[in-house]
GROMACS .gro file of C-alpha atoms in nm:
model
  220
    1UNK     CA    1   2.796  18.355  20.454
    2UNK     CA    2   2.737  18.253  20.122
    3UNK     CA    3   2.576  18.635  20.036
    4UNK     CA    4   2.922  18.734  20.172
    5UNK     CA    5   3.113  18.563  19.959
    6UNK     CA    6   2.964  18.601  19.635
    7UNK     CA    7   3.020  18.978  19.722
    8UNK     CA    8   3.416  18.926  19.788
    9UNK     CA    9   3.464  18.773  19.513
   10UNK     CA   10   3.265  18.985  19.243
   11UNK     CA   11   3.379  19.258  19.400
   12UNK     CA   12   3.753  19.154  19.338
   13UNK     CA   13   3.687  19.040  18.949
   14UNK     CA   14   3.500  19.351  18.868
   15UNK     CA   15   3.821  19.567  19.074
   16UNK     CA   16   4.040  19.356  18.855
   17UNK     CA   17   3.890  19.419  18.541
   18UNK     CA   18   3.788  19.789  18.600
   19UNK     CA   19   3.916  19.876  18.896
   20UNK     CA   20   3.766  20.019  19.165
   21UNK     CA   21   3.593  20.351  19.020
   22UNK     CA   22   3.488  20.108  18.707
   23UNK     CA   23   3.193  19.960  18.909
   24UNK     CA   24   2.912  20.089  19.190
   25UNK     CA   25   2.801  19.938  19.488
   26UNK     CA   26   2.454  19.951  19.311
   27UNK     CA   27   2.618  19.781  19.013
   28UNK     CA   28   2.779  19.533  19.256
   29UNK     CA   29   2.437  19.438  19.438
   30UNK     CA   30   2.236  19.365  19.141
   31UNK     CA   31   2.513  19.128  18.946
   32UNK     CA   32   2.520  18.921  19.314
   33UNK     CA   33   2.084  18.944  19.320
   34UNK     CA   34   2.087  19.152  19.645
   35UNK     CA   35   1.992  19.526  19.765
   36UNK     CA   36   2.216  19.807  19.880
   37UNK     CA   37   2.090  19.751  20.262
   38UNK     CA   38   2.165  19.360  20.263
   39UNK     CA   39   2.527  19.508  20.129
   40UNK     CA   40   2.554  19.754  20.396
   41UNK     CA   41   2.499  19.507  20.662
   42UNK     CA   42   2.750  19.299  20.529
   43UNK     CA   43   3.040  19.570  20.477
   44UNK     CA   44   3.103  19.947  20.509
   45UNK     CA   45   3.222  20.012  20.195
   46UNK     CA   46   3.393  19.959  19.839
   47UNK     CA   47   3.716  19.926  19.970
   48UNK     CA   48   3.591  19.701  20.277
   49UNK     CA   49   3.445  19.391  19.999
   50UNK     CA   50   3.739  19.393  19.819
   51UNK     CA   51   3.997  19.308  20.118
   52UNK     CA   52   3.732  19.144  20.276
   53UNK     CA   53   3.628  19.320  20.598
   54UNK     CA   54   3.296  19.259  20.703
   55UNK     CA   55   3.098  19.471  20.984
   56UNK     CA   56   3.028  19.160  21.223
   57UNK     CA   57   3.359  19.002  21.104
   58UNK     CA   58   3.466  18.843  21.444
   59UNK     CA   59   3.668  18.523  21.503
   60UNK     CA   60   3.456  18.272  21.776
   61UNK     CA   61   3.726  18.001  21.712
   62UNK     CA   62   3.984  18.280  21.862
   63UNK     CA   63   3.763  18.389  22.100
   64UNK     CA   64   3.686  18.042  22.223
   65UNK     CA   65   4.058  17.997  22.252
   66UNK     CA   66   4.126  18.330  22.453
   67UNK     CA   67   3.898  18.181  22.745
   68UNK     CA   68   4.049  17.827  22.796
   69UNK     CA   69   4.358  17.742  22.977
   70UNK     CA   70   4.661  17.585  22.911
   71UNK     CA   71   4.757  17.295  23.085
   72UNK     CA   72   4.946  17.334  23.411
   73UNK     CA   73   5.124  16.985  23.347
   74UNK     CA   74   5.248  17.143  23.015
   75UNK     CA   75   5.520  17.408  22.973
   76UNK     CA   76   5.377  17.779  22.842
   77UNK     CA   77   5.340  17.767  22.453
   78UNK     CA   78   5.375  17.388  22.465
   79UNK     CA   79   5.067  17.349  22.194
   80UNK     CA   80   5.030  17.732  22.052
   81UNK     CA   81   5.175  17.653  21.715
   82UNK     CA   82   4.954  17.344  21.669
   83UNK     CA   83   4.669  17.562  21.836
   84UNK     CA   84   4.694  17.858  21.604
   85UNK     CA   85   4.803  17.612  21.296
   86UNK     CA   86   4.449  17.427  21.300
   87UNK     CA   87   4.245  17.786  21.340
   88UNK     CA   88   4.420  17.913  21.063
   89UNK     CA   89   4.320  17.587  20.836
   90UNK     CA   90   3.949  17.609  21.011
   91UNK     CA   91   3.937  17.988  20.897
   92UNK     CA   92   4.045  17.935  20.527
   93UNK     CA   93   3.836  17.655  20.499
   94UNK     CA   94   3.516  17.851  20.647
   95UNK     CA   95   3.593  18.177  20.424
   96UNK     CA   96   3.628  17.914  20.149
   97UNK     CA   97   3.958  18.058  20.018
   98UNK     CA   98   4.072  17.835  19.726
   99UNK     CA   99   4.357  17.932  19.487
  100UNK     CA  100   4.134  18.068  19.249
  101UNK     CA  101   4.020  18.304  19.471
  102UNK     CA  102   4.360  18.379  19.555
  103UNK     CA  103   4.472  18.482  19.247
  104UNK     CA  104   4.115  18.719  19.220
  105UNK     CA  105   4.238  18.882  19.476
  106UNK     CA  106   4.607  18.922  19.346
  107UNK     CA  107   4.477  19.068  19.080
  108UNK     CA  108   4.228  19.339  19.262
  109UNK     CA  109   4.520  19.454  19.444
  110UNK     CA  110   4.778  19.498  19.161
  111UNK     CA  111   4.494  19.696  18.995
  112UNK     CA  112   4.425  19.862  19.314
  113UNK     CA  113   4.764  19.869  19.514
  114UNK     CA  114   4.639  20.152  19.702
  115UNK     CA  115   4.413  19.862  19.890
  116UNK     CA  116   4.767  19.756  20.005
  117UNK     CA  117   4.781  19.982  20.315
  118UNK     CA  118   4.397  19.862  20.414
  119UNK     CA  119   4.515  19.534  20.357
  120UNK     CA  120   4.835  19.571  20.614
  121UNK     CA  121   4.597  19.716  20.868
  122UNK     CA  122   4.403  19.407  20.876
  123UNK     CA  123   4.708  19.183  20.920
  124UNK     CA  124   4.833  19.430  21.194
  125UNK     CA  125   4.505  19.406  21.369
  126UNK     CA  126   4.428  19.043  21.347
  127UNK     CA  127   4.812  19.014  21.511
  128UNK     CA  128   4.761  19.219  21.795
  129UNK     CA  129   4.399  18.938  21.873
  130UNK     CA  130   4.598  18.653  21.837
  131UNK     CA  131   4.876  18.750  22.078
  132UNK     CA  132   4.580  18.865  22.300
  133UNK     CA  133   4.422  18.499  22.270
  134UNK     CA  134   4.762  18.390  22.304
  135UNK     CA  135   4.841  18.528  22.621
  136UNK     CA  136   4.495  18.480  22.787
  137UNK     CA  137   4.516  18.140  22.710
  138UNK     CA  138   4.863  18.048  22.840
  139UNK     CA  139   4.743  18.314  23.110
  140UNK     CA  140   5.060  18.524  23.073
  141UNK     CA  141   5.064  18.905  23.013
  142UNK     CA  142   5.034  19.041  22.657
  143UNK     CA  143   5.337  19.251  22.753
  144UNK     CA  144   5.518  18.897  22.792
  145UNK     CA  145   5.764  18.942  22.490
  146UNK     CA  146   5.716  18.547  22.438
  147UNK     CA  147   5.403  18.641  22.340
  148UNK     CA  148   5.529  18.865  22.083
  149UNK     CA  149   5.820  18.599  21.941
  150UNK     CA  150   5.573  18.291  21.883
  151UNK     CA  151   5.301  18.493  21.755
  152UNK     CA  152   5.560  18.673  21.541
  153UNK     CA  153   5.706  18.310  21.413
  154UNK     CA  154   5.354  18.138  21.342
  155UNK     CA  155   5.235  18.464  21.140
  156UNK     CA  156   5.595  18.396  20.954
  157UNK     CA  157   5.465  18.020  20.906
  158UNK     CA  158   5.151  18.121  20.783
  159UNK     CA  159   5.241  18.424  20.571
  160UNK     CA  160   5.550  18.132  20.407
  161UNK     CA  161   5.216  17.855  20.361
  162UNK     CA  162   5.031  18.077  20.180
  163UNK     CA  163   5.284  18.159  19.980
  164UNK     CA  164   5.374  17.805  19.847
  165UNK     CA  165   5.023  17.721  19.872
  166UNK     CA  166   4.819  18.011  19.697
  167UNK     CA  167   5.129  17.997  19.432
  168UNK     CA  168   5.308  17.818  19.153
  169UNK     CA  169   5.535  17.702  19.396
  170UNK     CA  170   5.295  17.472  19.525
  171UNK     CA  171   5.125  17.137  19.397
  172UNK     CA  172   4.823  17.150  19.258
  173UNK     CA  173   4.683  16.809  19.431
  174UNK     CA  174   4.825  16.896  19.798
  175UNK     CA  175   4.591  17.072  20.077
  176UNK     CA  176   4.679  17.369  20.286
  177UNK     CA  177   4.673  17.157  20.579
  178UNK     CA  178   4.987  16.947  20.490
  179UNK     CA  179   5.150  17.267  20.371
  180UNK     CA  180   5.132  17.454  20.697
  181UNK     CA  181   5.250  17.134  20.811
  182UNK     CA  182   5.515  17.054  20.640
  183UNK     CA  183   5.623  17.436  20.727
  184UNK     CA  184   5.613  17.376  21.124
  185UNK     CA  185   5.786  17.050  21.071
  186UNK     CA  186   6.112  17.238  20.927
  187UNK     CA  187   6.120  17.557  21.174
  188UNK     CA  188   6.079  17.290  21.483
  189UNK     CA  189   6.374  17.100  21.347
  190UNK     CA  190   6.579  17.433  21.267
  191UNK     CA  191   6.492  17.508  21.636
  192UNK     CA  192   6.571  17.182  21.790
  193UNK     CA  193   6.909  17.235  21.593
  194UNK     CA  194   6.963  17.557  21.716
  195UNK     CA  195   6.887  17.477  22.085
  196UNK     CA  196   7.163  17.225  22.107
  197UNK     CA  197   7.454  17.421  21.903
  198UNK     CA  198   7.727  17.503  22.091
  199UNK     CA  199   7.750  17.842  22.253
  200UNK     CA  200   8.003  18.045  22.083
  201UNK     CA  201   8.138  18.286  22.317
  202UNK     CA  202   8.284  18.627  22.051
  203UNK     CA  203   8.628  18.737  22.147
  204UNK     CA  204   8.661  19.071  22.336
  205UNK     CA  205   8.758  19.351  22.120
  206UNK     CA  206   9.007  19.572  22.256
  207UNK     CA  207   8.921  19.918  22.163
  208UNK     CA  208   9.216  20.087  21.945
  209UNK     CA  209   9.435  20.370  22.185
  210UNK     CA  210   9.322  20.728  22.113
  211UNK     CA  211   9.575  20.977  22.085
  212UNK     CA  212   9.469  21.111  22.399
  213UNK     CA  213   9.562  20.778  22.565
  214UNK     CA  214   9.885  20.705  22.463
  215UNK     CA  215  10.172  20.811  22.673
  216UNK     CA  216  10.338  21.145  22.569
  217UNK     CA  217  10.647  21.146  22.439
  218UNK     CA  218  10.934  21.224  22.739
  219UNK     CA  219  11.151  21.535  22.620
  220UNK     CA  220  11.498  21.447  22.536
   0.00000   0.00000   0.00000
């Protein structure tokens, strides 16, 4: 892990400050003190170091996850915010993801933007494994479009931590953990609000006459 991470990160200060055709993978291994082979059985290319893909790059916490149960004395989804809230924290703390190293890899992809698209693909493809977990776990169909909505919100959460967290918007002394948080704290009580509004009920709309409709004029 540590090999891998001293690659993400060079990787993303050299993409910065050359960009990506300013450096080689050769280059790359010797600054980090490893050979091209260790490097290719970490990642699969250039492009993969620099977003951070790695060959072997599965999730065990998620995987543990997908093969419990949920508690039959608890409603569905009763815990999957707190559930997916304290994998998220356990992931950023094992990848070792600091501000710092957030703002590297700001700066690799406004050199690179092009890395945007590989970037996306990732998010979409880590989605579609949580809602999987998700729905194993709670033992519900992945079709199940609850599945969809609270994986859809948490990824919101997340995506909205991050943001104040990894940003100038955030302070300097506080952890991620109370961020994310302090996040799920305000959509659960803009919920909660929601759920008991009154229902307003819209007014029918009466559709305007067409010509066709109206009654023709009698002849005098």
């Amino acid at each position: 892990m540590r090999v891998r991470s001293e690659l993400v990160a060079e990787a993303r200060r050299l993409t910065a400050a050359e960009g990506l055709a300013g450096f080689t993978i050769d280059e790359l291994c010797t600054t980090v003190g490893i050979s091209r082979r260790t490097f290719f059985n970490h990642f699969a290319s250039k492009d993969d170091v620099v977003v951070g893909v790695a060959l072997d790059d599965d999730d065990e916490p998620l995987e543990a996850y997908a093969a419990t149960r949920r508690d039959p004395a608890l409603p569905p989804f009763a815990t999957t915010f707190d559930d997916l809230s304290a994998m998220l924290v356990e992931r950023i703390q094992h990848v070792g993801l600091t501000r710092a190293r957030a703002a590297e890899f700001k700066a690799a992809l406004d050199r690179e933007p092009r890395l945007l698209g590989s970037v996306m693909r990732q998010g979409d493809e880590q989605q579609r494994r949580i809602a999987a977990a998700v729905a194993a776990h709670e033992g519900l169909d992945v079709a199940d479009p609850r599945v969809d909505v609270v994986v859809t919100l948490m990824t919101g959460l997340a995506q909205r931590s991050m943001a104040v967290f990894f940003t100038a918007q955030g302070d300097q002394a506080q952890r991620f953990d109370a961020v994310l948080a302090e996040q799920l704290r305000l959509a659960r009580e803009l919920l909660a609000a929601g759920a008991t509004a009154p229902v307003r009920t819209a007014a029918p709309v009466t559709p305007p006459l067409r010509t066709t409709d109206r009654e023709a004029p009698r002849p005098a």
